[in-house]
Coordinates of C-alpha atoms in Angstrom, one line a residue:
X1 CA 196.3 179.5 69.8
X2 CA 198.1 179.5 72.9
X3 CA 195.3 178.5 74.8
X4 CA 194.1 175.6 72.1
X5 CA 197.7 174.4 72.5
X6 CA 197.3 174.2 76.5
X7 CA 194.0 172.4 75.9
X8 CA 195.3 169.9 73.1
X9 CA 197.8 169.2 76.3
X10 CA 195.0 167.7 78.2
X11 CA 194.0 165.1 75.8
X12 CA 193.6 162.0 77.4
X13 CA 196.3 159.3 77.0
X14 CA 195.7 157.4 74.0
X15 CA 193.9 160.1 72.0
X16 CA 195.3 162.2 69.5
X17 CA 196.3 165.5 71.0
X18 CA 194.1 168.4 69.4
X19 CA 192.7 171.1 71.2
X20 CA 189.6 173.5 70.5
X21 CA 188.8 176.5 71.9
X22 CA 185.5 178.5 71.1
X23 CA 184.9 182.1 71.6
X24 CA 182.1 184.2 71.5
X25 CA 181.9 187.5 69.3
X26 CA 183.2 189.6 72.5
X27 CA 186.2 187.2 72.8
X28 CA 185.0 185.2 75.8
X29 CA 185.6 181.6 76.2
X30 CA 182.3 179.7 75.4
X31 CA 183.8 176.2 75.6
X32 CA 187.0 173.8 75.0
X33 CA 187.6 170.2 73.6
X34 CA 189.8 167.8 73.2
X35 CA 189.8 164.4 71.1
X36 CA 188.1 161.8 72.9
X37 CA 187.6 158.9 70.4
X38 CA 189.5 156.5 72.3
X39 CA 188.2 157.5 75.7
X40 CA 184.8 157.4 74.7
X41 CA 184.9 155.0 71.8
X42 CA 183.0 157.5 69.6
X43 CA 184.1 158.3 66.2
X44 CA 182.6 161.8 66.5
X45 CA 184.3 162.9 69.5
X46 CA 186.7 165.4 67.8
X47 CA 187.8 168.3 69.8
X48 CA 186.0 170.7 67.3
X49 CA 182.6 168.6 67.7
X50 CA 183.2 168.5 71.3
X51 CA 183.9 172.0 71.7
X52 CA 181.0 172.9 69.5
X53 CA 178.6 170.7 71.4
X54 CA 179.7 172.5 74.9
X55 CA 179.5 175.9 73.4
X56 CA 175.7 175.3 72.3
X57 CA 174.7 174.3 75.6
X58 CA 175.7 178.0 76.9
X59 CA 175.2 180.0 74.1
X60 CA 172.1 182.2 74.1
X61 CA 171.1 181.3 70.3
X62 CA 170.5 177.6 70.7
X63 CA 172.6 175.8 68.1
X64 CA 173.7 178.9 65.8
X65 CA 177.3 179.9 66.8
X66 CA 177.1 182.8 64.6
X67 CA 179.8 185.7 65.4
X68 CA 181.8 183.1 67.4
X69 CA 185.5 182.2 66.4
X70 CA 187.1 178.4 66.6
X71 CA 190.6 178.0 67.5
X72 CA 191.9 174.4 66.8
X73 CA 195.6 173.0 67.0
X74 CA 194.7 170.8 63.9
X75 CA 193.3 171.4 60.3
X76 CA 189.4 170.4 60.9
X77 CA 188.5 167.1 59.1
X78 CA 185.2 166.7 56.9
X79 CA 183.1 165.8 59.6
X80 CA 184.3 168.8 61.9
X81 CA 184.0 171.4 58.9
X82 CA 180.6 170.1 58.6
X83 CA 179.9 170.7 61.9
X84 CA 181.3 174.1 62.0
X85 CA 179.1 175.2 59.1
X86 CA 176.0 173.7 60.5
X87 CA 176.5 175.8 63.5
X88 CA 177.2 178.5 61.8
X89 CA 180.7 179.7 63.3
X90 CA 181.8 182.8 62.0
X91 CA 185.5 182.0 61.6
X92 CA 188.0 179.4 62.3
X93 CA 191.6 179.6 63.0
X94 CA 193.8 176.3 62.8
X95 CA 197.4 175.5 63.3
X96 CA 199.0 172.4 61.6
X97 CA 197.8 171.4 58.2
X98 CA 196.6 167.9 57.9
X99 CA 197.3 166.6 54.3
X100 CA 195.5 163.4 54.8
X101 CA 192.3 164.3 56.1
X102 CA 192.2 168.1 56.2
X103 CA 189.0 169.8 55.0
X104 CA 190.0 173.2 55.1
X105 CA 192.2 173.6 52.1
X106 CA 194.9 170.7 52.3
X107 CA 192.8 167.8 51.0
X108 CA 189.5 169.3 50.2
X109 CA 188.1 172.5 51.0
X110 CA 184.5 171.7 52.7
X111 CA 184.3 175.3 54.4
X112 CA 184.6 177.2 51.0
X113 CA 183.0 174.8 48.6
X114 CA 180.9 176.1 45.8
X115 CA 177.2 176.4 46.9
X116 CA 177.9 176.3 50.8
X117 CA 175.4 177.7 52.6
X118 CA 177.7 179.1 55.3
X119 CA 181.4 180.2 54.6
X120 CA 183.3 180.8 57.5
X121 CA 186.4 183.1 57.4
X122 CA 189.6 180.7 57.9
X123 CA 193.3 181.7 59.1
X124 CA 195.6 178.8 58.7
X125 CA 199.1 177.6 59.9
X126 CA 199.0 179.9 63.2
X127 CA 201.7 178.6 65.4
X128 CA 202.1 175.6 62.9
X129 CA 205.5 174.3 64.0
X130 CA 204.3 174.0 67.7
X131 CA 201.0 172.6 66.8
X132 CA 202.5 170.2 64.5
X133 CA 205.1 169.3 67.3
X134 CA 202.6 167.9 69.7
X135 CA 201.4 165.5 67.0
X136 CA 204.9 164.6 65.8
X137 CA 205.7 163.7 69.8
X138 CA 202.4 161.7 70.0
X139 CA 202.8 159.6 66.9
X140 CA 206.8 159.2 67.6
X141 CA 205.8 157.4 71.0
X142 CA 203.7 155.3 69.4
X143 CA 206.6 153.9 67.1

């Protein structure tokens, strides 16, 4: 999570500071991602999706990220959870909970929904206060 926090601090100005890091089964860093929705004018440019896109370009099994772990500073939304499932990411670790859009247990649980074709392991609340602090600082500056 420390690496994901470091990545989150590199988010372009104006975008919500979220960092994601994808690791292969051996624990090697495959890719990173930050939110770039404002920068790119792209509603799908979330940190998780950016990291997944970069990882599949490097990973040896095409779009399948089996055995990989995604570490992200904020609970993934439904879109990102769908991308995680579609890419077959083995496990997800997230920091801050997102009660408004969280799709890993806060609002809904896309990753562990009945009938899901792929169910990754999920660990929540890792370095939660530090991850939440990035967001609190960002939104505090907007007000």
